[in-house]
Short mmCIF file of C-alpha atoms and ligand atoms in Angstrom, two decimals:
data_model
loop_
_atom_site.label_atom_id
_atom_site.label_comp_id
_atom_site.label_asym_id
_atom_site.label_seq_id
_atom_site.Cartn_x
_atom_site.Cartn_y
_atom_site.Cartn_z
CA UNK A 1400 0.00 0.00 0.00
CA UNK A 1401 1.23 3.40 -0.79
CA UNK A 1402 2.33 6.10 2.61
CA UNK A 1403 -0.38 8.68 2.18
CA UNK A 1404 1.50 11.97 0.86
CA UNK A 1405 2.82 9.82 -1.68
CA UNK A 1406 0.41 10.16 -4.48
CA UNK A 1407 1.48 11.02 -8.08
CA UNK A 1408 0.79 14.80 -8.98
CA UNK A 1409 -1.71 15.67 -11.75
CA UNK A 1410 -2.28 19.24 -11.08
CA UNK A 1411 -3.68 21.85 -8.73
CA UNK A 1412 -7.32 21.56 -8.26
CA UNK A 1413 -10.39 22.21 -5.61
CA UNK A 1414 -13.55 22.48 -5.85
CA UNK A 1415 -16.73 23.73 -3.63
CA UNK A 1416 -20.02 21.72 -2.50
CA UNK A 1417 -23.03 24.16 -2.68
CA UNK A 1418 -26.29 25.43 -4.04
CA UNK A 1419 -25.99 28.99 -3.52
CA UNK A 1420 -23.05 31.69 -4.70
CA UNK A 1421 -20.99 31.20 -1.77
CA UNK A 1422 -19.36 28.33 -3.29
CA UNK A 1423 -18.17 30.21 -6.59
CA UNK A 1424 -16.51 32.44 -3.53
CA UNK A 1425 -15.15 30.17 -1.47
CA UNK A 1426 -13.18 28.52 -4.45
CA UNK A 1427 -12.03 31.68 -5.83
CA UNK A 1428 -10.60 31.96 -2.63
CA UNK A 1429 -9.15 29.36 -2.50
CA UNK A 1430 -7.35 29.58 -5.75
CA UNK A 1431 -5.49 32.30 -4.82
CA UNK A 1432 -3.99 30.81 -1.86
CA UNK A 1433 -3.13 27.81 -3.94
CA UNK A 1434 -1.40 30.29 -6.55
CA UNK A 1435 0.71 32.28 -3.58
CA UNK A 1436 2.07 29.03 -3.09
CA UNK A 1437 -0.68 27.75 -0.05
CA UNK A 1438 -1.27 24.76 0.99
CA UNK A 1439 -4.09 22.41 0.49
CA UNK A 1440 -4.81 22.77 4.42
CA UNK A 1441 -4.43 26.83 3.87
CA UNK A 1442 -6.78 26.90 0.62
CA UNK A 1443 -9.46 24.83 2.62
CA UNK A 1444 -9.62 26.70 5.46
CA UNK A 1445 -9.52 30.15 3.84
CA UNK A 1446 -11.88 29.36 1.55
CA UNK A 1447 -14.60 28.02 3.97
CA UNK A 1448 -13.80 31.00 6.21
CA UNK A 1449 -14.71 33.25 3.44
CA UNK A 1450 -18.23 32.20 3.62
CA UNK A 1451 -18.14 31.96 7.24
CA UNK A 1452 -17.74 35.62 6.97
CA UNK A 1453 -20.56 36.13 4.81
CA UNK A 1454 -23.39 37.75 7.27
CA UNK A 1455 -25.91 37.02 5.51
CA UNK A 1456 -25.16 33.51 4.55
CA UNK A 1457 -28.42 31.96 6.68
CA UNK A 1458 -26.77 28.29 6.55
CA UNK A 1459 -22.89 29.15 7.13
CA UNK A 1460 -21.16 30.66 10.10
CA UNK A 1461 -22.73 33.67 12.56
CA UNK A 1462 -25.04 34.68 10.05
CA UNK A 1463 -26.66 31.07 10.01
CA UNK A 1464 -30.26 30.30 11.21
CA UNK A 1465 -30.65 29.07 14.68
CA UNK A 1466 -31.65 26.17 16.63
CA UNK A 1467 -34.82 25.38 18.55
CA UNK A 1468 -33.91 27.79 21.21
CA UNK A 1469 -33.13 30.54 19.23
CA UNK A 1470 -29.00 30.02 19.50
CA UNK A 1471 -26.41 29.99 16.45
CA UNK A 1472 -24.34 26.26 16.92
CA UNK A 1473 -21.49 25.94 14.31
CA UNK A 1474 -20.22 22.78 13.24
CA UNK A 1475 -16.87 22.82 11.13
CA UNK A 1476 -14.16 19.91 10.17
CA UNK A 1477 -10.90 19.94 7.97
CA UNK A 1478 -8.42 17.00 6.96
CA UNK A 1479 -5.25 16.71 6.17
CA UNK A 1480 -4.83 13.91 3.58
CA UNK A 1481 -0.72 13.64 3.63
CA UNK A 1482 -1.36 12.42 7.24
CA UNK A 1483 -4.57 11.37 7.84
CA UNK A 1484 -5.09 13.96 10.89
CA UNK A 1485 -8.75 15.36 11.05
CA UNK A 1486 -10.68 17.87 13.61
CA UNK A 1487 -13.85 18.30 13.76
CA UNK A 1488 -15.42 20.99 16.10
CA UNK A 1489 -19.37 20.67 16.94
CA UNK A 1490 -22.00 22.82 18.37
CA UNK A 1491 -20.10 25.49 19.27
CA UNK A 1492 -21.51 29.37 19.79
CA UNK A 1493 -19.76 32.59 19.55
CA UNK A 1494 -17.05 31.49 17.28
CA UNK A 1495 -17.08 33.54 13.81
CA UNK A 1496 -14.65 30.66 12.01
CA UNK A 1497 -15.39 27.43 13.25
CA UNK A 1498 -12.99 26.40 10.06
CA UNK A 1499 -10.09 27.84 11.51
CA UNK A 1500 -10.49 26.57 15.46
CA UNK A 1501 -10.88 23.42 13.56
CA UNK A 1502 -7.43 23.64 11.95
CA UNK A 1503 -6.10 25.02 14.81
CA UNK A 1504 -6.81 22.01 16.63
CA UNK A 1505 -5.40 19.90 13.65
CA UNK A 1506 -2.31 21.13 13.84
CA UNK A 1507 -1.92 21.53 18.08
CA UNK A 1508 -3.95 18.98 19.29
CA UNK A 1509 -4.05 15.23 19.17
CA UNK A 1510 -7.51 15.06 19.27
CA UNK A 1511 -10.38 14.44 16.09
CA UNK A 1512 -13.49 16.37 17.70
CA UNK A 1513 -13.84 19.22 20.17
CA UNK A 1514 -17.64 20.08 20.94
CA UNK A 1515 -19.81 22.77 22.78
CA UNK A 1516 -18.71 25.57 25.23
CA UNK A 1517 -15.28 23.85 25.47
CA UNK A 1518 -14.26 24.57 21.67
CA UNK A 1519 -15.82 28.35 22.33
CA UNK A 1520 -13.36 28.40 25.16
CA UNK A 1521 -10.40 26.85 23.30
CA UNK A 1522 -11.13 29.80 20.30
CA UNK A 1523 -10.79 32.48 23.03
CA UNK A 1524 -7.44 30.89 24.46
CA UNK A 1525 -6.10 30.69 21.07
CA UNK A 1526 -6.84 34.54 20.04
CA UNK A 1527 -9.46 33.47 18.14
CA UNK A 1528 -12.35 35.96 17.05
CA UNK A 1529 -15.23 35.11 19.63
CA UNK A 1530 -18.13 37.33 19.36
CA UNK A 1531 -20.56 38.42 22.72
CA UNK A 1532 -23.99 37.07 21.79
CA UNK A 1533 -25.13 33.69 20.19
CA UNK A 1534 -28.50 34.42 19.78
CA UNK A 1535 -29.76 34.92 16.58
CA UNK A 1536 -31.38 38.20 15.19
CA UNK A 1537 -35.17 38.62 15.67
CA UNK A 1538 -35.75 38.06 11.93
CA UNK A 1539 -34.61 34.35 12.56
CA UNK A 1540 -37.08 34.25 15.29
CA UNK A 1541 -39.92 35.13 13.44
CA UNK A 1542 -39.20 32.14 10.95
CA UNK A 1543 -39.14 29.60 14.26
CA UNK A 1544 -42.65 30.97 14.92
CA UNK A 1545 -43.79 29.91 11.71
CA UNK A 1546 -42.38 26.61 11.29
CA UNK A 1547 -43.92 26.41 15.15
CA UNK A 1548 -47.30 26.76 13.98
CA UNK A 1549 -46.83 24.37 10.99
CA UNK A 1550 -45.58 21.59 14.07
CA UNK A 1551 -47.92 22.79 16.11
CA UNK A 1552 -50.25 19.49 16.32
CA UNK A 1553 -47.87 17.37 16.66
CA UNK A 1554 -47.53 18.20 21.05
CA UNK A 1555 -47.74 14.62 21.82
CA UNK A 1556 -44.00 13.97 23.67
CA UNK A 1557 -40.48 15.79 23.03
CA UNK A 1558 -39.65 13.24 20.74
CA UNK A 1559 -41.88 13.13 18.15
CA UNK A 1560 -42.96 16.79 18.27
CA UNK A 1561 -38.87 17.40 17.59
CA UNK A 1562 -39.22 14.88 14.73
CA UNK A 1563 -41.90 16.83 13.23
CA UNK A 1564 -39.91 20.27 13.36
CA UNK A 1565 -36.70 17.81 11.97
CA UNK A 1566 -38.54 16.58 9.22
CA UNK A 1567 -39.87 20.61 8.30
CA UNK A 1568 -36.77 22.09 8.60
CA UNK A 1569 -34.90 19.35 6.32
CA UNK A 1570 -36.79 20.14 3.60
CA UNK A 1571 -36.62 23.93 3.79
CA UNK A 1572 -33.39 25.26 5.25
CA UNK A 1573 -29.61 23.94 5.11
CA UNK A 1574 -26.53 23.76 3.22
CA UNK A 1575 -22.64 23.42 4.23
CA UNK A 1576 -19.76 24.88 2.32
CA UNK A 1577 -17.15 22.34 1.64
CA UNK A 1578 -14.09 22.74 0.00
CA UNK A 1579 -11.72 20.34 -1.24
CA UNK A 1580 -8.34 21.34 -2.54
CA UNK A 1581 -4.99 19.55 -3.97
CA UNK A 1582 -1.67 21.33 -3.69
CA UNK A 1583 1.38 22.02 -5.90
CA UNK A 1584 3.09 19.05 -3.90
CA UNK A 1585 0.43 16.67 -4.18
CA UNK A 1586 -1.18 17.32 -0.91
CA UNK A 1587 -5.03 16.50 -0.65
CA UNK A 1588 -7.13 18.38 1.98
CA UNK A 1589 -11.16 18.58 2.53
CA UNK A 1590 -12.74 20.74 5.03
CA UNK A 1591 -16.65 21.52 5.59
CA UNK A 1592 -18.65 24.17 8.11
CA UNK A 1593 -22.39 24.60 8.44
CA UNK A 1594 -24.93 26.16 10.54
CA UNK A 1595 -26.41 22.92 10.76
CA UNK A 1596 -30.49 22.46 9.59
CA UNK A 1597 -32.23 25.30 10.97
CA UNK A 1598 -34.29 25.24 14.38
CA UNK A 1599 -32.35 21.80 14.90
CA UNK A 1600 -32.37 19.99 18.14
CA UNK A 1601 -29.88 21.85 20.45
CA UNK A 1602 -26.61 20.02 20.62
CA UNK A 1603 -27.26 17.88 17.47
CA UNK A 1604 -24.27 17.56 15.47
CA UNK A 1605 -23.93 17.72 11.85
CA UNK A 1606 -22.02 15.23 9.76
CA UNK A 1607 -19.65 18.19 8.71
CA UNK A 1608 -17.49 17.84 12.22
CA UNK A 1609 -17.03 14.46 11.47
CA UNK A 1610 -14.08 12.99 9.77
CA UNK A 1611 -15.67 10.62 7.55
CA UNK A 1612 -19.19 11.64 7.26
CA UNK A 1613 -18.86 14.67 5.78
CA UNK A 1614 -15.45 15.63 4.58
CA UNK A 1615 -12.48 12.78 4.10
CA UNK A 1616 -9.17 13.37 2.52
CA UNK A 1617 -6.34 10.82 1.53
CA UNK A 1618 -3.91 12.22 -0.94
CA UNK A 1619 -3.01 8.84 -2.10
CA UNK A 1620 -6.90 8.52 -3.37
CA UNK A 1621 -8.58 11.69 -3.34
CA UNK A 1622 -11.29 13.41 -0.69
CA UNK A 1623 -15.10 14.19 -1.11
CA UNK A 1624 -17.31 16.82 0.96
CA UNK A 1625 -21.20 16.39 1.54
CA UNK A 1626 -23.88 18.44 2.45
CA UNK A 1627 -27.67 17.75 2.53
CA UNK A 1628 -29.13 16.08 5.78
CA UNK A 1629 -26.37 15.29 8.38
CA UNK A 1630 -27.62 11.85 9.86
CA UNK A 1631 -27.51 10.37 6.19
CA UNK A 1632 -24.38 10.90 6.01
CA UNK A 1633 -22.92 10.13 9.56
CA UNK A 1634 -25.15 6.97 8.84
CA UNK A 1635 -23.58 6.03 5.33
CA UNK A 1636 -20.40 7.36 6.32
CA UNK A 1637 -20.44 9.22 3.25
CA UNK A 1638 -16.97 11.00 2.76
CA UNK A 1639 -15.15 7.76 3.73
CA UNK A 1640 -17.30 5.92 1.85
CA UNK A 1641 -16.29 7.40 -1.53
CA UNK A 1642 -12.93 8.01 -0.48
CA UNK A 1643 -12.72 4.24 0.02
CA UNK A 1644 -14.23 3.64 -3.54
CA UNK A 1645 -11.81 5.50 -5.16
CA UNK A 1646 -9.31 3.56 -3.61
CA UNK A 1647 -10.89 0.86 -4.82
CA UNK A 1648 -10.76 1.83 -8.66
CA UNK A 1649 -13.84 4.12 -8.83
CA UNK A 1650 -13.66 7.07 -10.96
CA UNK A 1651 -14.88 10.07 -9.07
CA UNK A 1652 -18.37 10.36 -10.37
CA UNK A 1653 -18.67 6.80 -9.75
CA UNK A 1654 -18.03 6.65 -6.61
CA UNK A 1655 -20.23 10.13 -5.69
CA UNK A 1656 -23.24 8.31 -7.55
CA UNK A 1657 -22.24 4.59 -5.10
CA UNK A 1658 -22.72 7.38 -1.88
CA UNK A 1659 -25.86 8.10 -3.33
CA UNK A 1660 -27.33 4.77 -3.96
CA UNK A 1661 -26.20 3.85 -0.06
CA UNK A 1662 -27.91 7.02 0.88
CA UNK A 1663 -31.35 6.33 -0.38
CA UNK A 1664 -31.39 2.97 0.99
CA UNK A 1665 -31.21 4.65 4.52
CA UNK A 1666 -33.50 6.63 3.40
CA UNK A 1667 -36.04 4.22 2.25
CA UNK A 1668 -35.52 2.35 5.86
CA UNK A 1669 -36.65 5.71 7.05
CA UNK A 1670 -38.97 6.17 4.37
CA UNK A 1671 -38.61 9.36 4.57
CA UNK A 1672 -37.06 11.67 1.61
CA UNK A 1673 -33.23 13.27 2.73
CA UNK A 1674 -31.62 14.89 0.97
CA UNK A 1675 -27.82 14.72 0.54
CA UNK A 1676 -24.73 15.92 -2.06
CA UNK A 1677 -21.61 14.48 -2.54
CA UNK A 1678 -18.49 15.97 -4.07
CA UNK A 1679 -15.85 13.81 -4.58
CA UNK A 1680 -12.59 14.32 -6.39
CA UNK A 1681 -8.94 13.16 -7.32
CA UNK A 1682 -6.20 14.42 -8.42
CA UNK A 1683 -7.55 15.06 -11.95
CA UNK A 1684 -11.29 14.69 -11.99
CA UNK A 1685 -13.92 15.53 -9.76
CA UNK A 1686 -17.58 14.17 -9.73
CA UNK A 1687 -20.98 14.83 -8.13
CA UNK A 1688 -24.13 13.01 -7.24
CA UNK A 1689 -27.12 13.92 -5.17
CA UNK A 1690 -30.23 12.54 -3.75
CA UNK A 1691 -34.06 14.22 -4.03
CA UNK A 1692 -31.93 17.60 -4.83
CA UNK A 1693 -32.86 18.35 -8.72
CA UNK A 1694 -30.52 21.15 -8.94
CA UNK A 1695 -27.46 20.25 -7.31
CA UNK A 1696 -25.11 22.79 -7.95
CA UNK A 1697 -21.09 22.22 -7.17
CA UNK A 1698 -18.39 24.28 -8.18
CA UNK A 1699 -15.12 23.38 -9.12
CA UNK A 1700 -11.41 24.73 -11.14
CA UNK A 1701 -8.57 22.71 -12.15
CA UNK A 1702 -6.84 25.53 -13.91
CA UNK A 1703 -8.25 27.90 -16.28
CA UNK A 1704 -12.12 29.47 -15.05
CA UNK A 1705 -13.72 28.86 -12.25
CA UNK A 1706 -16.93 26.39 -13.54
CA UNK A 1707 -20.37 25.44 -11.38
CA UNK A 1708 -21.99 22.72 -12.93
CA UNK A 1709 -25.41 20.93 -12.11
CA UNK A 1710 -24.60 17.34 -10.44
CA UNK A 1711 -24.66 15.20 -13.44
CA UNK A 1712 -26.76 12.22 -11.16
CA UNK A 1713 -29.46 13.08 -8.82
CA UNK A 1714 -31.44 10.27 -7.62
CA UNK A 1715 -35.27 11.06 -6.50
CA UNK A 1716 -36.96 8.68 -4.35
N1 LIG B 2613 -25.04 18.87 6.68
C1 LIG B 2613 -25.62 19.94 7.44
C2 LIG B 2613 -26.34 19.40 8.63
O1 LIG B 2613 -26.63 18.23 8.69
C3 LIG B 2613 -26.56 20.81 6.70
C4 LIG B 2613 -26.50 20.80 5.21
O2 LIG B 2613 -25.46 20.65 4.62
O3 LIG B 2613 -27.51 20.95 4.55
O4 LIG B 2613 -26.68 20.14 9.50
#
């Protein structure tokens, strides 16, 4: 078996999961870095902070929607594919990058996932920015009320009236930026943040703080990034999943459409209809796939213009 690291190089290329212009930004981003001589790690993480920084991004960073109880929880995750290191960081309030505590904690700390008033803490004691308030503006508020009153019937137990507002909110509002990005020496990173689905349970974690489900890098094979409900992928394992495949002999698109397929069976257990996108790419190619999202949108350069292209296979079920 090959060392990670010691992939042949094809290129410099990266590439953005998302359905909204932040992606477009985020890569542009990230090219630059790559073309000051950055690393994959540096591209990832400036590029996802550059839509962390976008106020009014409603399903990225401090501008993001809230959960139940009205609070802004960030979850954020980056890998290092030379070494196999990850960090994820869950749930945590206050912090304006989430994406860079995360790769703070790559590079510092042995551990894979920091969660909840802890990593808030660890941001200030880095000289991190850490704003006053996580509550959300009263605008965000106002939408709460009126999922509320779609949910409203549902008031038999915690449980089930949570997985009415869960199955509401899934279908309305979410979206992570990922970014994946391959260096001038060969170097594969991935790296993901998200507001999480709106009006979510508070402390749920989303599948983009976990190495694995939703971003997984291995510069001898490639990476991939997701987005779309979280427990689909934390279930299918989704990033490692294709990651696996392409070590495996899948072609990109291949193994994007594969994450798909293993996707919608969950979801037909469930029977209910997630949604989910996968990015994956190698050192040459990248692919997408997506399930009950028509108009999956990634973004992606490997030289030359930036492109954003529909997924070419979206399963509906
Ligand atoms: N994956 C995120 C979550 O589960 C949201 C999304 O990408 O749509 O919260």
């Amino acid at each position: 078996m090959k060392k990670p690291g010691s992939g042949g190089w094809e290129g410099v290329g990266l590439l953005a999961a998302s359905y909204h212009d932040s992606g477009r930004r985020a890569v542009e981003r990230a090219v630059r870095v790559l073309l000051s001589g950055g690393s994959a790690l540096d591209a990832v993480e400036q590029g996802v902070a550059e839509v962390e920084n976008e106020p009014s991004n409603e399903s990225v960073g401090l501008g993001g929607l809230p959960n139940w109880l009205g609070e802004v929880e960030l979850d954020a995750g980056i890998m290092d594919g030379d070494t196999l290191r990850a960090c994820g960081v869950a749930v945590v309030k206050r912090v304006k990058n989430p994406i860079k505590l995360a790769r703070r904690c790559l590079d510092e700390l042995p551990h894979a996932l920091i969660v909840g008033d802890a990593a808030t803490k660890l941001a200030e004691a880095l000289g991190l920015e850490v704003v006053k308030d996580s509550r959300a503006p009263p605008e965000a508020l106002e939408r709460r009320k009126k999922l509320e009153r779609e949910v409203a019937e549902a008031s038999s137990g915690l449980t089930r009236y949570y997985s009415k507002i869960f199955r509401a909110a899934s279908k309305v509002w979410h979206d992570t930026i990922g970014v994946i990005a391959v260096d001038a020496k060969g170097s594969v990173a991935a790296g993901t943040s998200t507001s999480g689905v709106a009006f979510k349970f508070p402390g749920r974690v989303a599948d983009s703080a976990i190495a694995g489900a939703g971003f997984y890098a291995d510069s001898r094979y490639g990476a991939a990034i997701c987005t779309g409900v979280g427990e689909v992928a934390i279930r299918a394992v989704a990033a490692f999943r294709a990651v696996l495949l392409l070590s495996q002999g899948y072609g990109p698109q291949e193994a994007a459409e594969a994450v798909v397929e293993a996707a919608a069976e969950i979801a037909a257990l469930d029977g209910e209809r997630y949604n989910l996108g996968v990015v994956v790419a190698t050192k040459r190619d990248v692919g997408a796939a997506a399930l009950n999202w028509e108009s999956f949108l990634y973004v992606y350069w490997l030289g030359g213009e930036v492109k954003v292209e529909k997924a070419p296979y979206v399963k509906l079920t």
